Coordinates of C-alpha atoms in Angstrom, one line a residue:
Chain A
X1329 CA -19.0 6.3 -13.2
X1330 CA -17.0 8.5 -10.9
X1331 CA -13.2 9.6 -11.6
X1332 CA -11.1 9.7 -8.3
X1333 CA -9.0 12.9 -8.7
X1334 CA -5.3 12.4 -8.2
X1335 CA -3.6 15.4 -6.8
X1336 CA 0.7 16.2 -7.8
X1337 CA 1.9 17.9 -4.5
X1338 CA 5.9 17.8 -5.6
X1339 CA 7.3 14.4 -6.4
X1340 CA 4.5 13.0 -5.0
X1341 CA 1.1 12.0 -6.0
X1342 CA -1.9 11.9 -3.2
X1343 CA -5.1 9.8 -4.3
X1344 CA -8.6 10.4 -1.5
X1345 CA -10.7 7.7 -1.8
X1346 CA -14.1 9.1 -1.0
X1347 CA -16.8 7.5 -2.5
X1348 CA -17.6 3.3 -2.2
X1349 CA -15.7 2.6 -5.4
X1350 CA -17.5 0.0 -7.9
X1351 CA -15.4 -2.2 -9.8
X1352 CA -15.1 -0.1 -12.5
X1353 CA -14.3 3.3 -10.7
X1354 CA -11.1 0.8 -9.1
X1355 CA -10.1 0.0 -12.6
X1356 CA -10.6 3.3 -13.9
X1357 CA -8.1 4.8 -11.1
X1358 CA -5.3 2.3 -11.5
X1359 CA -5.1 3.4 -15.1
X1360 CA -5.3 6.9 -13.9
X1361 CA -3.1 6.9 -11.5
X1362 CA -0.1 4.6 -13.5
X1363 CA -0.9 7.2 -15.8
X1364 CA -0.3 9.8 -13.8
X1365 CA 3.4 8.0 -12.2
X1366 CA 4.7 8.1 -15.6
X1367 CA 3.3 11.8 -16.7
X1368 CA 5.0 13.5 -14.0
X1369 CA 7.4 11.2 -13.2
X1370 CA 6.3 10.4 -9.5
X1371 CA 8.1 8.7 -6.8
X1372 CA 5.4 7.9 -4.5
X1373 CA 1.6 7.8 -4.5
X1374 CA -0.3 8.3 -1.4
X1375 CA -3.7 6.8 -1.2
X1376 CA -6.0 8.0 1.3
X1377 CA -8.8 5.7 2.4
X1378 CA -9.8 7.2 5.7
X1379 CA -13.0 7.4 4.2
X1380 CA -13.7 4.0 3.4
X1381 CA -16.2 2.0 5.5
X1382 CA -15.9 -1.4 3.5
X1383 CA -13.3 -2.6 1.6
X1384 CA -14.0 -5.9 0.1
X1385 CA -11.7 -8.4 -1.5
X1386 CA -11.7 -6.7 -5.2
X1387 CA -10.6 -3.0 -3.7
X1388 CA -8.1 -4.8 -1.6
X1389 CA -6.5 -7.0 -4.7
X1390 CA -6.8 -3.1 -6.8
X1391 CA -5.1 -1.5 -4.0
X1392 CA -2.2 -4.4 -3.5
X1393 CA -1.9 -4.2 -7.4
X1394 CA -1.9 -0.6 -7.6
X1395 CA 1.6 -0.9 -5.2
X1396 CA 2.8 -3.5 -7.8
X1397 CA 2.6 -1.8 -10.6
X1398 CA 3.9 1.6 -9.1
X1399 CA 7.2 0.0 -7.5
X1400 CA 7.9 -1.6 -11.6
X1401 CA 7.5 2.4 -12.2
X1402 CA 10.2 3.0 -10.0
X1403 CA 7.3 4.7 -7.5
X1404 CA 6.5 3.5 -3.7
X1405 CA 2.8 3.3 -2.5
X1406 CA 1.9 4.1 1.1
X1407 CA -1.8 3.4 1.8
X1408 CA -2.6 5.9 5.2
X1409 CA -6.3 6.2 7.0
X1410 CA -7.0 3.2 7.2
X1411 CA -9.6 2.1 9.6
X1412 CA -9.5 -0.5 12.3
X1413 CA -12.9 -2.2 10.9
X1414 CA -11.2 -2.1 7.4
X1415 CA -7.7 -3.5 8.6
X1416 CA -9.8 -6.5 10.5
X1417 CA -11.6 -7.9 7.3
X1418 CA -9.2 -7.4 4.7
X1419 CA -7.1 -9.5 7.4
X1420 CA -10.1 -12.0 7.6
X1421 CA -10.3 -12.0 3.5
X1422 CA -7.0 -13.4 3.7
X1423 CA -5.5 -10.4 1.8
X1424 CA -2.5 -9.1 4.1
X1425 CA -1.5 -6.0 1.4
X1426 CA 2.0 -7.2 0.8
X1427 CA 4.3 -5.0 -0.7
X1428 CA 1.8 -2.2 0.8
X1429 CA 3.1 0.1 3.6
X1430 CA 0.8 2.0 5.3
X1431 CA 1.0 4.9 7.7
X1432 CA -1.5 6.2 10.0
X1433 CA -2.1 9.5 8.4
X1434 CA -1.1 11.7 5.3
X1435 CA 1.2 13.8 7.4
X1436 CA 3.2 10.8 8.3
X1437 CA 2.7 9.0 5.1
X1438 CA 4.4 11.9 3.4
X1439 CA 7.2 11.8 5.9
X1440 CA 7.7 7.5 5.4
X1441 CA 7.8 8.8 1.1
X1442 CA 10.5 11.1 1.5
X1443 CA 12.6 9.0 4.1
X1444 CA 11.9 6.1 1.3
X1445 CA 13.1 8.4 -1.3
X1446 CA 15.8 9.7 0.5
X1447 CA 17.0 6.2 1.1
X1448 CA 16.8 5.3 -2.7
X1449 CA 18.9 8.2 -3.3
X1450 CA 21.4 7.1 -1.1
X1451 CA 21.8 3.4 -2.2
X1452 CA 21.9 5.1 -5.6
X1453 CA 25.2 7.3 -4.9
X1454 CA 26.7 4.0 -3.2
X1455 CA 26.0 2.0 -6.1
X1456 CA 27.4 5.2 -8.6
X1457 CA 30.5 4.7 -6.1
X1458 CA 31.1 1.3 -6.0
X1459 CA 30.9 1.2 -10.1
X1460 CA 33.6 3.9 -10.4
X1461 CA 35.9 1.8 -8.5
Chain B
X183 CA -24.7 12.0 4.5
X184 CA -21.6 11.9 3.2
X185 CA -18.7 13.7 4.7
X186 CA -15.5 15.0 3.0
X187 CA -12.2 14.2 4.8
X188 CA -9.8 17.2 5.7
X189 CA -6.3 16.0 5.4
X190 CA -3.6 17.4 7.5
X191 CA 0.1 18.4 5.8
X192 CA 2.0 20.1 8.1
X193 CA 0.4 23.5 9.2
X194 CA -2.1 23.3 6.4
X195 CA -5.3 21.2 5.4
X196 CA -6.5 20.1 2.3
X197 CA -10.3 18.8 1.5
X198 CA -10.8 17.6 -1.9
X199 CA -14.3 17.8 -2.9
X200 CA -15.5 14.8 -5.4
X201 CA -19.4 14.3 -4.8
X202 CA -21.5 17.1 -5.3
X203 CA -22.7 18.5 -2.1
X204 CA -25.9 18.9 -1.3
X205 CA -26.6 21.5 1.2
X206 CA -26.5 19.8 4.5
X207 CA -23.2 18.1 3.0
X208 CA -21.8 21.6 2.3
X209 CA -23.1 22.6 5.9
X210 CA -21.2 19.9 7.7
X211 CA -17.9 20.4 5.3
X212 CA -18.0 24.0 7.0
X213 CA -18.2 22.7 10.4
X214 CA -15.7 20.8 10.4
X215 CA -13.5 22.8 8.8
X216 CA -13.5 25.3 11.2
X217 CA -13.1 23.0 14.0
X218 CA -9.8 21.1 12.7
X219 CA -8.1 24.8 11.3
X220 CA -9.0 25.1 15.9
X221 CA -7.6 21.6 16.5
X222 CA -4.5 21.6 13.9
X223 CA -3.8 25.6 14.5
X224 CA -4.0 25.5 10.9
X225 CA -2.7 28.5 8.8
X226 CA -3.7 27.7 5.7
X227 CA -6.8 25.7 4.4
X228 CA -6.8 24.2 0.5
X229 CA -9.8 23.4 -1.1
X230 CA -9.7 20.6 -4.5
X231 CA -13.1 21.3 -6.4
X232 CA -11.4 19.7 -9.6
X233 CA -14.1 17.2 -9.7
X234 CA -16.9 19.6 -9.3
X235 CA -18.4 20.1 -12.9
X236 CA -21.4 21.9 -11.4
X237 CA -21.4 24.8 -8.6
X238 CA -24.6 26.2 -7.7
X239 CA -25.1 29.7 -5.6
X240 CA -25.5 27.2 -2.5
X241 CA -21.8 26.2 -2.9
X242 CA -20.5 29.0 -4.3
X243 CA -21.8 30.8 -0.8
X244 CA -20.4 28.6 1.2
X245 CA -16.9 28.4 -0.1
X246 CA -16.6 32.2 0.3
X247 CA -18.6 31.9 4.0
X248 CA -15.8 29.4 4.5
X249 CA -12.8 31.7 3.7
X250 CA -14.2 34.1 5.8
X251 CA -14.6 32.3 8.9
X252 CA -11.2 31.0 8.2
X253 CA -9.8 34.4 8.0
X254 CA -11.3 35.5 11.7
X255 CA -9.4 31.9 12.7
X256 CA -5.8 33.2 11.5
X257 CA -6.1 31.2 8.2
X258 CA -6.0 31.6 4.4
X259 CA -7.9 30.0 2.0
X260 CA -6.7 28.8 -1.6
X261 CA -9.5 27.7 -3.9
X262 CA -7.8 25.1 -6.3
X263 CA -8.4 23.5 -9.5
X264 CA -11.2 25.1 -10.5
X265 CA -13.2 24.1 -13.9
X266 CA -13.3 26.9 -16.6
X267 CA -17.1 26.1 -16.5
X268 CA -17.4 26.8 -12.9
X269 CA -15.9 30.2 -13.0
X270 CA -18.4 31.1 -15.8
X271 CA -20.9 30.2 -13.9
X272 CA -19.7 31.7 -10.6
X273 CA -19.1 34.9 -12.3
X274 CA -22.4 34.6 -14.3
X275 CA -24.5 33.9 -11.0
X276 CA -23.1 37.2 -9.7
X277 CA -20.7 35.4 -7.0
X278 CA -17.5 36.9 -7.6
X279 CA -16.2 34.5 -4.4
X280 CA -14.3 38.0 -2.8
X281 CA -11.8 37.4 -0.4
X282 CA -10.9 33.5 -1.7
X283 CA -7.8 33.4 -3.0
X284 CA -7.0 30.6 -5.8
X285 CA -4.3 28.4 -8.0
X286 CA -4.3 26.2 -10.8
X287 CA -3.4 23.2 -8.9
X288 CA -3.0 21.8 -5.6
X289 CA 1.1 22.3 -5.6
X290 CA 0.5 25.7 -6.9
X291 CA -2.1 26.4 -4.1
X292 CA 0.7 24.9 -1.8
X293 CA 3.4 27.6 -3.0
X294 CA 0.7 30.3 -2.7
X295 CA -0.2 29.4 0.9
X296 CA 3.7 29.1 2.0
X297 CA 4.3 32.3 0.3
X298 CA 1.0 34.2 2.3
X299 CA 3.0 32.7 5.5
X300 CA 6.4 34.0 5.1
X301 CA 4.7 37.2 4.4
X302 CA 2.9 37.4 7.8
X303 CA 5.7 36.5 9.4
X304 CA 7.9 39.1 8.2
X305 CA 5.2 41.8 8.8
X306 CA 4.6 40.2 12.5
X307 CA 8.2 40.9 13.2
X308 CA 8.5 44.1 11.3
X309 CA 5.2 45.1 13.7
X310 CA 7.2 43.5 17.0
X311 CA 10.4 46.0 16.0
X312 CA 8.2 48.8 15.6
X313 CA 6.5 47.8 18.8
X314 CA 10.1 47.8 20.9
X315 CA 11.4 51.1 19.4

């Protein structure tokens, strides 16, 4: 079994999907990487799966539940890479991602986290502001 | 054949290497690499061989062939995340990996790389002064 490598770049954390993941691999990086959100205390993950050929209906489920449990950690998930082949069957599996956002490319998934984050931070002063009244 | 995606974050790529190459693998990685630093106009290229437990002379060679060709493209090359294991072996096959710069982690490789460009940039217009005296 291989272990996917998750990368810290700042307050992020960027996961590249390379290799067709078994089952177990999937499960293995979901502990990883929830691991990993509380160890350095990340707000977003990026999960690259330009490289993905085939994703079937367990990777898509792992991917959704991934998102889940990273937003309950107080982190946001943006899935980026995705292929036009990949976005057609997980459509036809019935599995739309919800609760996934995706973006076309790590550049401009990076941009959507900190504009997320940025946001958070804002509603977060407003909410600081409205208690103090 | 497998090939390893180059992501692209802001003037910089990353390629995280998590299958061990074999040499026509290795070849292609180095194609490619010097065509998207061309594409991107790349200055800095980061290479992720965390998940490399083995690297054999093959590798080794082409990881410094690849900071080279970089170099002639206007580029600098950090080496990150290298296993204590590796470097023994690196060192003990003789490859010292001369010219390739490298960090503990990706986000250290990060700071390195911006660092290496403010640098140029101040000698460029230190050079441009000196050229309009």
């Amino acid at each position: 079994m291989q272990s996917i490598p998750i990368l810290k770049m700042g307050s992020f954390l960027l996961v590249s999907i390379q290799v067709d993941m078994d089952d177990r691999t999937a499960m293995s990086l979901q502990d990883d990487l929830t691991s990993a959100i509380v160890k350095h205390r990340a707000k977003g993950v990026l999960i690259d799966i330009s490289s993905l050929d085939v994703v079937d209906s367990f990777i898509g489920r792992m991917l959704a539940n991934t998102a889940a449990m990273a937003r309950i950690l107080d982190a946001d998930t943006v899935v980026v890479g995705m292929q036009p082949s990949v976005a057609i069957t997980l459509v036809e599996l019935g599995l739309s991602l919800k609760g996934v956002r995706s973006a076309l490319n790590v550049e401009r998934g990076m941009e959507l986290l900190q504009s997320i984050a940025r946001q958070n931070l804002a509603e977060a002063d407003e909410a600081d502001a409205g208690h103090e009244k």
